[in-house]
GROMACS .gro file of C-alpha atoms in nm:
model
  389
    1UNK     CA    1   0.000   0.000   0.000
    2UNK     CA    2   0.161   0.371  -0.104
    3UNK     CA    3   0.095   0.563   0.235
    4UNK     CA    4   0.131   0.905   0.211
    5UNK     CA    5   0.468   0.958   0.373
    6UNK     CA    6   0.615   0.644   0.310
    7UNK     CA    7   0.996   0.694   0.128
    8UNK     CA    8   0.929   1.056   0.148
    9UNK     CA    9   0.687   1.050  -0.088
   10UNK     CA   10   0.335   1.213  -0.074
   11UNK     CA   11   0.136   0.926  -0.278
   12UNK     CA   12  -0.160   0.800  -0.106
   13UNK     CA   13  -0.395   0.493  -0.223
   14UNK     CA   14  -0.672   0.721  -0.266
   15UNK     CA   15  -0.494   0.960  -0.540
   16UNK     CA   16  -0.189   1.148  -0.562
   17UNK     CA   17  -0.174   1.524  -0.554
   18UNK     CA   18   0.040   1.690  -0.781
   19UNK     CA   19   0.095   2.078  -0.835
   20UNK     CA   20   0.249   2.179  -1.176
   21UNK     CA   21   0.366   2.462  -1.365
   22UNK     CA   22   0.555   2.653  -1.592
   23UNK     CA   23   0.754   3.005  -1.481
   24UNK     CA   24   0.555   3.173  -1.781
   25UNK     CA   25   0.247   3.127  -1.676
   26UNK     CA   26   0.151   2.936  -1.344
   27UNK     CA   27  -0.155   2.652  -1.401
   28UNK     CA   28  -0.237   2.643  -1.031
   29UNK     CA   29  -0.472   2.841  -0.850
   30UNK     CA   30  -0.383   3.010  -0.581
   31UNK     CA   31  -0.665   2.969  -0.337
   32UNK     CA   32  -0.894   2.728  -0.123
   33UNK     CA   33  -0.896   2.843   0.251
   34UNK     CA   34  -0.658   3.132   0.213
   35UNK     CA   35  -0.767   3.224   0.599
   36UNK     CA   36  -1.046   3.178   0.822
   37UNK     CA   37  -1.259   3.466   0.895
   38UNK     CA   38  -1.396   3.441   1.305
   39UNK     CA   39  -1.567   3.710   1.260
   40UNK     CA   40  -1.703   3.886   0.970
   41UNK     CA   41  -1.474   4.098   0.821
   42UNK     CA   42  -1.537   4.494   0.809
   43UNK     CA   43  -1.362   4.799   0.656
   44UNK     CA   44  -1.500   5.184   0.703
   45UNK     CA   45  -1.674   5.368   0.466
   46UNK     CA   46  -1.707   5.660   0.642
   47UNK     CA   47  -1.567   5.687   1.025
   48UNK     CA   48  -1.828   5.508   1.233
   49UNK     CA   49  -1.984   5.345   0.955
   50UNK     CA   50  -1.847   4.966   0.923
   51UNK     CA   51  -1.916   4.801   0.560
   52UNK     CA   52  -1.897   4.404   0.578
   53UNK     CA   53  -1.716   4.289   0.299
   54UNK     CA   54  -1.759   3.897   0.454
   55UNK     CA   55  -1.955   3.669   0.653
   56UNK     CA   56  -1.974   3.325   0.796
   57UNK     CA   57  -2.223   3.099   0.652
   58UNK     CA   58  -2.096   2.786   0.903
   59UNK     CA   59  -1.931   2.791   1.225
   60UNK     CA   60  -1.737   2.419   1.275
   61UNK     CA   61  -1.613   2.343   1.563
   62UNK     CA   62  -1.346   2.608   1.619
   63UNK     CA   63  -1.325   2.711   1.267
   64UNK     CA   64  -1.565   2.863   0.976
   65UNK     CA   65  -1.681   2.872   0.613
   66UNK     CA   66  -1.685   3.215   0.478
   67UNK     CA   67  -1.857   3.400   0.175
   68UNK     CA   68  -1.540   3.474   0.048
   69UNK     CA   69  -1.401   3.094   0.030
   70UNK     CA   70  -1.758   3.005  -0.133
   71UNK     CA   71  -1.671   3.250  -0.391
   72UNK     CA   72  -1.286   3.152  -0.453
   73UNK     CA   73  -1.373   2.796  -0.462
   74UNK     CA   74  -1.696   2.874  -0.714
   75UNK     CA   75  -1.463   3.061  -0.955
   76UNK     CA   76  -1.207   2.784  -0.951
   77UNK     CA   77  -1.525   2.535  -1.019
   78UNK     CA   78  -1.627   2.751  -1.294
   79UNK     CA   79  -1.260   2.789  -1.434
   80UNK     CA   80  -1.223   2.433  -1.443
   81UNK     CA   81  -1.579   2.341  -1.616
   82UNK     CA   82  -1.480   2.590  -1.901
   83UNK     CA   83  -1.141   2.460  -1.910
   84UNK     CA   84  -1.213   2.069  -1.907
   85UNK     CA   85  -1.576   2.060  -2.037
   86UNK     CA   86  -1.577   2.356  -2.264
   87UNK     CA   87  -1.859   2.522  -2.112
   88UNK     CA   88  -1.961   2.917  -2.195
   89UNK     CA   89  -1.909   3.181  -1.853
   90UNK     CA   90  -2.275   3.198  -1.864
   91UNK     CA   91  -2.331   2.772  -1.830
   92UNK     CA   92  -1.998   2.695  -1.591
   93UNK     CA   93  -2.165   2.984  -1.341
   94UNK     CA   94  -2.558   2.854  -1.383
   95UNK     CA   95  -2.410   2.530  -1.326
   96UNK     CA   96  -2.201   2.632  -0.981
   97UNK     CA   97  -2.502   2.793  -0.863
   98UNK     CA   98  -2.741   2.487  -0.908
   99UNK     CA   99  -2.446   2.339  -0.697
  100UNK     CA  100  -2.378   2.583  -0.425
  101UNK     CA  101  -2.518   2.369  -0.146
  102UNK     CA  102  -2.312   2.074  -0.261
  103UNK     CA  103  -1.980   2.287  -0.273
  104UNK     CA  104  -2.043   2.479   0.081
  105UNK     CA  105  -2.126   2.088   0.241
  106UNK     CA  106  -1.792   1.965   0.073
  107UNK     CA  107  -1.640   2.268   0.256
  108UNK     CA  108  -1.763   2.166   0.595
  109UNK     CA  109  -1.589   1.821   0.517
  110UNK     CA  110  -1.272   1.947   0.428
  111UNK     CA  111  -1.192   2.177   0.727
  112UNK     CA  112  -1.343   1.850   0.972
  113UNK     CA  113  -1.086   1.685   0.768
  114UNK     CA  114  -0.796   1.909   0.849
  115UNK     CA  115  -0.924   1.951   1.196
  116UNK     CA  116  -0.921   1.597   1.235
  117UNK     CA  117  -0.548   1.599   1.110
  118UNK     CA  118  -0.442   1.853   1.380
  119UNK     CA  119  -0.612   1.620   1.692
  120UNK     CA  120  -0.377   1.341   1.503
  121UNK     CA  121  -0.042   1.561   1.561
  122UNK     CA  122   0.015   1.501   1.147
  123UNK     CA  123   0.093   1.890   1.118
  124UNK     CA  124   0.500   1.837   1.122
  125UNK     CA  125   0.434   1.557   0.863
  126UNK     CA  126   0.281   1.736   0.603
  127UNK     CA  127   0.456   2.061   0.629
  128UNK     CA  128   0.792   1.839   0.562
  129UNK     CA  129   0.558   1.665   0.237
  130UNK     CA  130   0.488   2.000   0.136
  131UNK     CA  131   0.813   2.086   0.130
  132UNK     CA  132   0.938   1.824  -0.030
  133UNK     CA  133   0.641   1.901  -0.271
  134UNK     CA  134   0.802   2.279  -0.340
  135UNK     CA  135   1.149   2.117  -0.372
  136UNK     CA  136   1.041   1.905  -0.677
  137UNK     CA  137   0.901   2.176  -0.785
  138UNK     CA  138   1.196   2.355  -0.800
  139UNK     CA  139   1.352   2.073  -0.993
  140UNK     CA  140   1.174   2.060  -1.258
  141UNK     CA  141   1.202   2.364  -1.349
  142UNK     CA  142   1.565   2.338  -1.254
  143UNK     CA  143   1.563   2.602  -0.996
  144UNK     CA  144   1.840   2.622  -0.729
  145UNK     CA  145   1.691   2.740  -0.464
  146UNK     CA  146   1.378   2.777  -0.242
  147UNK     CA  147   1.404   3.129  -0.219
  148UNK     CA  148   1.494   3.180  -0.668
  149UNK     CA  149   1.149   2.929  -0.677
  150UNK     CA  150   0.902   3.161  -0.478
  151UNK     CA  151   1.040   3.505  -0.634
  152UNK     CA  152   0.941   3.267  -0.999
  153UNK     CA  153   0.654   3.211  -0.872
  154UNK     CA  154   0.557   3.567  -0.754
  155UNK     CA  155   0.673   3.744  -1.053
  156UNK     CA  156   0.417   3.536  -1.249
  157UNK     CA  157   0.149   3.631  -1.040
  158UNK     CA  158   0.087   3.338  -0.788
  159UNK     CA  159   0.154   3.343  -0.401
  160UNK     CA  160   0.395   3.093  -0.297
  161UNK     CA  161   0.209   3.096   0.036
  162UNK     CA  162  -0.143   3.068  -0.071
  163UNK     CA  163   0.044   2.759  -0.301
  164UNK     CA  164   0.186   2.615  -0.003
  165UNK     CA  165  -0.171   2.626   0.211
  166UNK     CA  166  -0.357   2.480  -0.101
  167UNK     CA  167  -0.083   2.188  -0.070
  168UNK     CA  168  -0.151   2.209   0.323
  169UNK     CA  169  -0.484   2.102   0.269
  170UNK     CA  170  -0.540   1.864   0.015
  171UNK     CA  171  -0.239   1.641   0.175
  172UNK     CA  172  -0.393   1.694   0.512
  173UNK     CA  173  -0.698   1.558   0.386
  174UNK     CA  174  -0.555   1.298   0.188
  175UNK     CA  175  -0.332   1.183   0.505
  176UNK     CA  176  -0.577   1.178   0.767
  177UNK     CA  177  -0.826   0.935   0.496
  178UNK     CA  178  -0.556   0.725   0.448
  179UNK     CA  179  -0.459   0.707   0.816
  180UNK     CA  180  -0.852   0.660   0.930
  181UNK     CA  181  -0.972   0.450   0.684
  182UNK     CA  182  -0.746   0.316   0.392
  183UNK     CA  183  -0.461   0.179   0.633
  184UNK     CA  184  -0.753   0.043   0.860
  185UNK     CA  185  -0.905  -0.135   0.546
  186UNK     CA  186  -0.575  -0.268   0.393
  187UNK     CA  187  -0.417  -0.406   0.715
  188UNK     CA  188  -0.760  -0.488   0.848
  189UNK     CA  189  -0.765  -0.901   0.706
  190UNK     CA  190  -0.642  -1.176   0.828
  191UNK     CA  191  -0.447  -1.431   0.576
  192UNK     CA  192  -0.724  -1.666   0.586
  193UNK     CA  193  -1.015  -1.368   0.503
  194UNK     CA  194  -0.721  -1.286   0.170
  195UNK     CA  195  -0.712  -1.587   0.045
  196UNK     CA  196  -1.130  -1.657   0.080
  197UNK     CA  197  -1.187  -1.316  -0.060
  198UNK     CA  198  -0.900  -1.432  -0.367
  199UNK     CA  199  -1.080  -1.749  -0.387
  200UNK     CA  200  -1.400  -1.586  -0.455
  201UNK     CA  201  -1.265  -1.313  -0.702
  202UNK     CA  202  -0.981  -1.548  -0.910
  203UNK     CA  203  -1.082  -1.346  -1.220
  204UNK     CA  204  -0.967  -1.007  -1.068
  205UNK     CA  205  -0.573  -1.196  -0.984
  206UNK     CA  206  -0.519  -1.320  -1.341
  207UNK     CA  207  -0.176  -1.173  -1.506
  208UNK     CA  208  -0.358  -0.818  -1.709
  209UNK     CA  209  -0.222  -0.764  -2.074
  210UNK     CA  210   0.030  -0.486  -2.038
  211UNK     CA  211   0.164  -0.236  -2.316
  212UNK     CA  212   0.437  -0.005  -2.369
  213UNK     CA  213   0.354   0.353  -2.488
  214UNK     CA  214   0.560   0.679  -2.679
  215UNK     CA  215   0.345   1.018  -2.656
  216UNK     CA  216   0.399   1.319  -2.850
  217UNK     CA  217   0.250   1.572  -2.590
  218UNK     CA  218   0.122   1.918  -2.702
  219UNK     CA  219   0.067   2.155  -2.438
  220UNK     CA  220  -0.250   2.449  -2.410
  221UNK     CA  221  -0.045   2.672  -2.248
  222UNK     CA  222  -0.095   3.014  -2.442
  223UNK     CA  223  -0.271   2.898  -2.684
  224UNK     CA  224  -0.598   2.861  -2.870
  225UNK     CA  225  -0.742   2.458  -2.795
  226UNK     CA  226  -0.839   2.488  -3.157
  227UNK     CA  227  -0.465   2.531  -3.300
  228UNK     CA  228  -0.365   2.268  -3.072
  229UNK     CA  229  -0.620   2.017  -3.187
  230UNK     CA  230  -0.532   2.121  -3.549
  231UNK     CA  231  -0.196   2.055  -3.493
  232UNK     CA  232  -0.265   1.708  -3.335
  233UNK     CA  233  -0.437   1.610  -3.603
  234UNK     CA  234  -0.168   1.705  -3.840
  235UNK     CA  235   0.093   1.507  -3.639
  236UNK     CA  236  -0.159   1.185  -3.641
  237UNK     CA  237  -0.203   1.226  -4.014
  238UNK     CA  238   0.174   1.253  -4.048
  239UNK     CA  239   0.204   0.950  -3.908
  240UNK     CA  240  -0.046   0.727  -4.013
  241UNK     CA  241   0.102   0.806  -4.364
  242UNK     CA  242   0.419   0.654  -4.266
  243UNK     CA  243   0.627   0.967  -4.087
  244UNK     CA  244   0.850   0.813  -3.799
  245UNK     CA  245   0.654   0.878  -3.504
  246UNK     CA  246   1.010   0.926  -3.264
  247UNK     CA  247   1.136   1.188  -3.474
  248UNK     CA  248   0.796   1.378  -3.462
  249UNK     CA  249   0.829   1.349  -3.098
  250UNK     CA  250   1.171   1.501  -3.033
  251UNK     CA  251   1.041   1.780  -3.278
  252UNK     CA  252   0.682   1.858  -3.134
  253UNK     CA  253   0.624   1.680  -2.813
  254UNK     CA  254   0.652   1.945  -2.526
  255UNK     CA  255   0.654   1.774  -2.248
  256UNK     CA  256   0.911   1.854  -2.010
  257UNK     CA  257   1.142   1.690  -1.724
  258UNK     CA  258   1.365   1.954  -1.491
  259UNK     CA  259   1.220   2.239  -1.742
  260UNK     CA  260   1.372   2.025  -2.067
  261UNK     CA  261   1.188   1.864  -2.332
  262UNK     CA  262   1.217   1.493  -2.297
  263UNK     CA  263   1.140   1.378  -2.645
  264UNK     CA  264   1.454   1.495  -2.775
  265UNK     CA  265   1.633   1.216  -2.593
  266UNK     CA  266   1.367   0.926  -2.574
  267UNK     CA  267   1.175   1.014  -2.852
  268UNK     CA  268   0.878   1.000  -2.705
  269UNK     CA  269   0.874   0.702  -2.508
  270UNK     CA  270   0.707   0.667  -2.149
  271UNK     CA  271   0.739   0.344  -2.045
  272UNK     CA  272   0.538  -0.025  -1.951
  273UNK     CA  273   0.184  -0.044  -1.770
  274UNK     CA  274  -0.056  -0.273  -1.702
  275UNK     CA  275  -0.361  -0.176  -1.888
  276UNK     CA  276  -0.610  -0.192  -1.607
  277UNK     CA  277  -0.393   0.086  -1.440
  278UNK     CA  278  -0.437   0.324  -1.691
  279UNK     CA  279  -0.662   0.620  -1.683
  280UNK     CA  280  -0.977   0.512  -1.843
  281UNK     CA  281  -0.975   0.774  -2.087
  282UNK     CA  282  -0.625   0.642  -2.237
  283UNK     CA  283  -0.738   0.275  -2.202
  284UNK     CA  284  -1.058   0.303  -2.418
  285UNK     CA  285  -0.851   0.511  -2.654
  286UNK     CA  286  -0.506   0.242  -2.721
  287UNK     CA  287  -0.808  -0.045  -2.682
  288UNK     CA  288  -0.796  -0.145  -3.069
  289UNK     CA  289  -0.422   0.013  -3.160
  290UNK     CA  290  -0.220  -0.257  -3.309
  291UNK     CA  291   0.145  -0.259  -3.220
  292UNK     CA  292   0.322   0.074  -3.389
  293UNK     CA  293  -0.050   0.260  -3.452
  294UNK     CA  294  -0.142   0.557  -3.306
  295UNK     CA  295  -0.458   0.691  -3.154
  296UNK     CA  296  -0.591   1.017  -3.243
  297UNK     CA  297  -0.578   1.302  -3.058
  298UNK     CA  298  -0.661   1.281  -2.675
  299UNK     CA  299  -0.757   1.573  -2.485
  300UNK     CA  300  -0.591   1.592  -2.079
  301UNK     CA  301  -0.622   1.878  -1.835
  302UNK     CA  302  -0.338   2.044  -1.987
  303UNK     CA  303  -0.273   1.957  -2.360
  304UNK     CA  304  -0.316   1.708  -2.627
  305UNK     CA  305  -0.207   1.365  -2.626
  306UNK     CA  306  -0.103   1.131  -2.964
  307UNK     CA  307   0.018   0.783  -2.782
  308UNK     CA  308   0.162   0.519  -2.957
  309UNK     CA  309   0.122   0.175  -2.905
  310UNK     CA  310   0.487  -0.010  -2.915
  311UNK     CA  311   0.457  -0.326  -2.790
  312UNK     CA  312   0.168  -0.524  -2.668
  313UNK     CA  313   0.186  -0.841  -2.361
  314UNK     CA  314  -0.043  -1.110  -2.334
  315UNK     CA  315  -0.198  -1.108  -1.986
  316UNK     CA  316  -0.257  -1.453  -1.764
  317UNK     CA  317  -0.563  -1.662  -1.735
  318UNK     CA  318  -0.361  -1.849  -1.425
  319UNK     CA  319  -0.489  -1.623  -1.073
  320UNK     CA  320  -0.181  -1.593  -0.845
  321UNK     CA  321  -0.234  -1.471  -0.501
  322UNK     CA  322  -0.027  -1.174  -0.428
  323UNK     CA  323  -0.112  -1.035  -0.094
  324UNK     CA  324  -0.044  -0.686  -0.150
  325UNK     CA  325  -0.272  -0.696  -0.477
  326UNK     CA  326  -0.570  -0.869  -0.254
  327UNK     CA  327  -0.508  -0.649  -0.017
  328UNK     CA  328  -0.556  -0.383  -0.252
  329UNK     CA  329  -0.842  -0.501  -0.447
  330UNK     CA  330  -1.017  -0.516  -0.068
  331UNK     CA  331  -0.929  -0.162  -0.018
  332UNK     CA  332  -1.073  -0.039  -0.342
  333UNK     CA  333  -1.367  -0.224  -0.348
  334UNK     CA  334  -1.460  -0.120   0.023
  335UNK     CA  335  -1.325   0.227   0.062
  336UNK     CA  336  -1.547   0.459  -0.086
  337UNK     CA  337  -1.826   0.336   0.163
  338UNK     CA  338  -1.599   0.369   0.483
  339UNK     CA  339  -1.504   0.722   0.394
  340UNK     CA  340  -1.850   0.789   0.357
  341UNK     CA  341  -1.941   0.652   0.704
  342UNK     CA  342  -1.627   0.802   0.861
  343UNK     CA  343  -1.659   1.185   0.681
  344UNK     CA  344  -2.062   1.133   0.848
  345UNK     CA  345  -1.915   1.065   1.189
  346UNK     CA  346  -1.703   1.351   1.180
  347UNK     CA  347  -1.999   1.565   1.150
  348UNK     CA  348  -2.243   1.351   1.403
  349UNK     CA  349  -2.005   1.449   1.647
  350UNK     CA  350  -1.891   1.793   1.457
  351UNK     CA  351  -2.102   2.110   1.653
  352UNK     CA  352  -2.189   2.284   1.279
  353UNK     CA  353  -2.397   2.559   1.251
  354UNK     CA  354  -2.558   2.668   0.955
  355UNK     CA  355  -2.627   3.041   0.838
  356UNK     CA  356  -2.991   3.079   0.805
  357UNK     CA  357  -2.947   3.153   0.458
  358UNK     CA  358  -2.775   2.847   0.372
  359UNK     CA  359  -2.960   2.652   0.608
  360UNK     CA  360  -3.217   2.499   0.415
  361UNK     CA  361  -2.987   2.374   0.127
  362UNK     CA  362  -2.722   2.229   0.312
  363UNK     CA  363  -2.833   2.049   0.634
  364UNK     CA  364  -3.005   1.770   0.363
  365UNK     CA  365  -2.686   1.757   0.266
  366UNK     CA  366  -2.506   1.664   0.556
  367UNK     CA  367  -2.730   1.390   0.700
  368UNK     CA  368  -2.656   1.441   1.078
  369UNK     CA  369  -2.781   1.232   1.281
  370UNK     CA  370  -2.874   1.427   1.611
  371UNK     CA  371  -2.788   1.280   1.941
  372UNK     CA  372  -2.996   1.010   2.099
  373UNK     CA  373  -3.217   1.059   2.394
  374UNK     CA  374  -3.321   0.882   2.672
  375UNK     CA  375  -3.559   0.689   2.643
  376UNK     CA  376  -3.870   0.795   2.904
  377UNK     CA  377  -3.847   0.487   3.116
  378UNK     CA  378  -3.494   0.605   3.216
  379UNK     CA  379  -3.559   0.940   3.230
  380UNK     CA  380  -3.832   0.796   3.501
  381UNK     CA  381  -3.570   0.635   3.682
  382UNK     CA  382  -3.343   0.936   3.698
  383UNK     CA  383  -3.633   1.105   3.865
  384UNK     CA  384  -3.734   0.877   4.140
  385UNK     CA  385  -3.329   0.811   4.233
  386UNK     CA  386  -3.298   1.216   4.264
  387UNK     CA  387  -3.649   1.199   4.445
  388UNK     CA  388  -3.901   1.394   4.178
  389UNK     CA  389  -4.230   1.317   4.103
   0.00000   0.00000   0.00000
């Protein structure tokens, strides 16, 4: 199981948080949770006339939602549906506000999430992950320094420490799941419940095809999604006519390792994987490639991809038990329920209180269960033993 600071890495079972970007224009967004607001937030018009420029829609626990992180995390939203699903302004913000309930809920479970962190003492742990984080960072884009990275950073318009929160977060999150429920899961079985539940699932242990891929990568950055797809389709065309796919890729492919294009030394090439493990998108895509045919163009958060299939291996119809793959197959198949039930225990026992103008939309949303009460015959008892009628 990849736990999240395991070899000094920050990969997780759940997913693995990455933040990338170039010095001429920075792809993250510098916000989520930028601070919490106590109090609502005033500035003074005229001397003795406050103007509130914030307010709290939910108090939890010790901590609070604010208008102004509803609003930074609703622009990112609509940034991102424009971006990934080519939606207008107009649709990406009717959408976000059909959703605003849903996104101010999610809040509430990422600050019980981080709170939750905290009681676990993980703070020193993920500070040192997202440092380590900023460090690789600074590789590859073959900076020297820490302090050379942030003033990067800065002069293209991002805050290294809103960056650095973001990062905060998400692996606080992402460490205190894998802690609380993942770990629990994985470790959770005896030998004897593995090799039942392998037993029972042969088909899922059987020896998956694998293939090797090259990628000519061409990046959005700057540029129109319209000349990129062009291009792509050129480069396919090129191909499929009989151009050498390897010299294509050291011309065109951008993609880049310690800020230098890696095509021009492998041509293109990015290695072995088991086709289950791929992302579904690339799977359906290389599903009916032959060896040394190309797919078309495939569209990723952050450019165009052309892969290449170069070699194709038969998978196993033999199951062999592997305990870390059982293991993980238990995880994965379980998870998603246990994080539900453990994210609604967090706010059972959460004290979260709702604006009144969010009220209505969001408490559905969060399903608490209130606290039991006594049942009367006790409450009877209680009062006879303290000697009330």
């Amino acid at each position: 199981m990849n736990l999240i600071f395991q070899n000094g890495t920050s990969r997780i079972l759940v997913k693995e948080y990455f933040v990338k970007f170039k010095l001429s224009k920075l792809a993250f967004p510098a916000t989520l949770a930028l601070a919490l607001f106590l109090t609502p937030l005033a500035v003074s018009a005229q001397e003795g006339e406050p103007v509130v420029v914030d307010e709290v829609i939910a108090q939890v626990n010790d901590g609070v939602i604010t208008l102004s992180m509803l609003r930074r995390e609703t622009k990112e939203s609509i940034e991102a549906l424009k971006q990934q699903k080519g939606l207008t302004e107009q649709q990406a913000t009717e959408q976000m506000a059909k959703r605003q309930a849903e996104l101010i809920a999610t809040l509430i479970n990422e600050q019980l999430l981080v709170q939750r962190g905290k009681e676990l003492d993980l703070i020193n742990d993920v500070e040192a992950a997202v440092n380590r984080r900023m460090l690789d960072i600074a590789k590859e884009q073959n900076i020297t320094s820490m302090e050379k990275l942030e003033e990067a950073m800065r002069a293209s318009g991002v805050s290294p420490e809103a960056v650095r929160q973001t990062m905060r977060t998400e692996m606080m999150k992402q460490a205190v799941i894998q802690r609380e429920v993942d770990a629990k899961i994985f470790y959770g079985s005896t030998i004897d419940e593995l090799r039942r539940y392998f037993d029972a699932h042969k088909e899922m242990f059987r020896k998956p095809e694998s293939v090797e891929l090259s990628e000519i990568f061409l990046s959005l950055a700057g540029k129109p999604e319209s000349d990129v797809k062009a291009r792509a389709n050129q480069i396919v065309t090129q191909v499929r006519g009989g151009a050498d796919f390897g010299t294509l890729a050291a011309t065109y492919s951008e993609r880049e390792i310690n800020g230098v294009r890696s095509a021009v030394q492998n041509k293109g090439k990015v290695g072995l994987f088991e086709v289950p493990n791929l992302r579904a998108d690339i799977a359906t895509a290389i599903k009916n490639v032959k060896v040394a045919g190309v797919t078309d163009p495939l569209l990723s958060d952050d450019g165009y991809q052309i892969l290449r299939v170069d070699a194709r291996n038969a998978g196993s119809d033999v199951p062999t038990f592997n305990e870390d793959r059982v293991r993980e197959a238990i995880t994965g198949e379980r998870s998603p329920k246990e994080r539900e039930v453990y994210l609604q225990n967090l706010r059972n026992d959460a004290f979260i209180k709702i604006s009144e103008s969010y009220r209505a939309s969001v408490e559905p949303l969060l399903k608490i269960t209130p606290p039991k009460t006594v049942k009367a015959s006790e409450q009877k008892k209680d009062k006879e033993k303290n000697g009330k009628p």
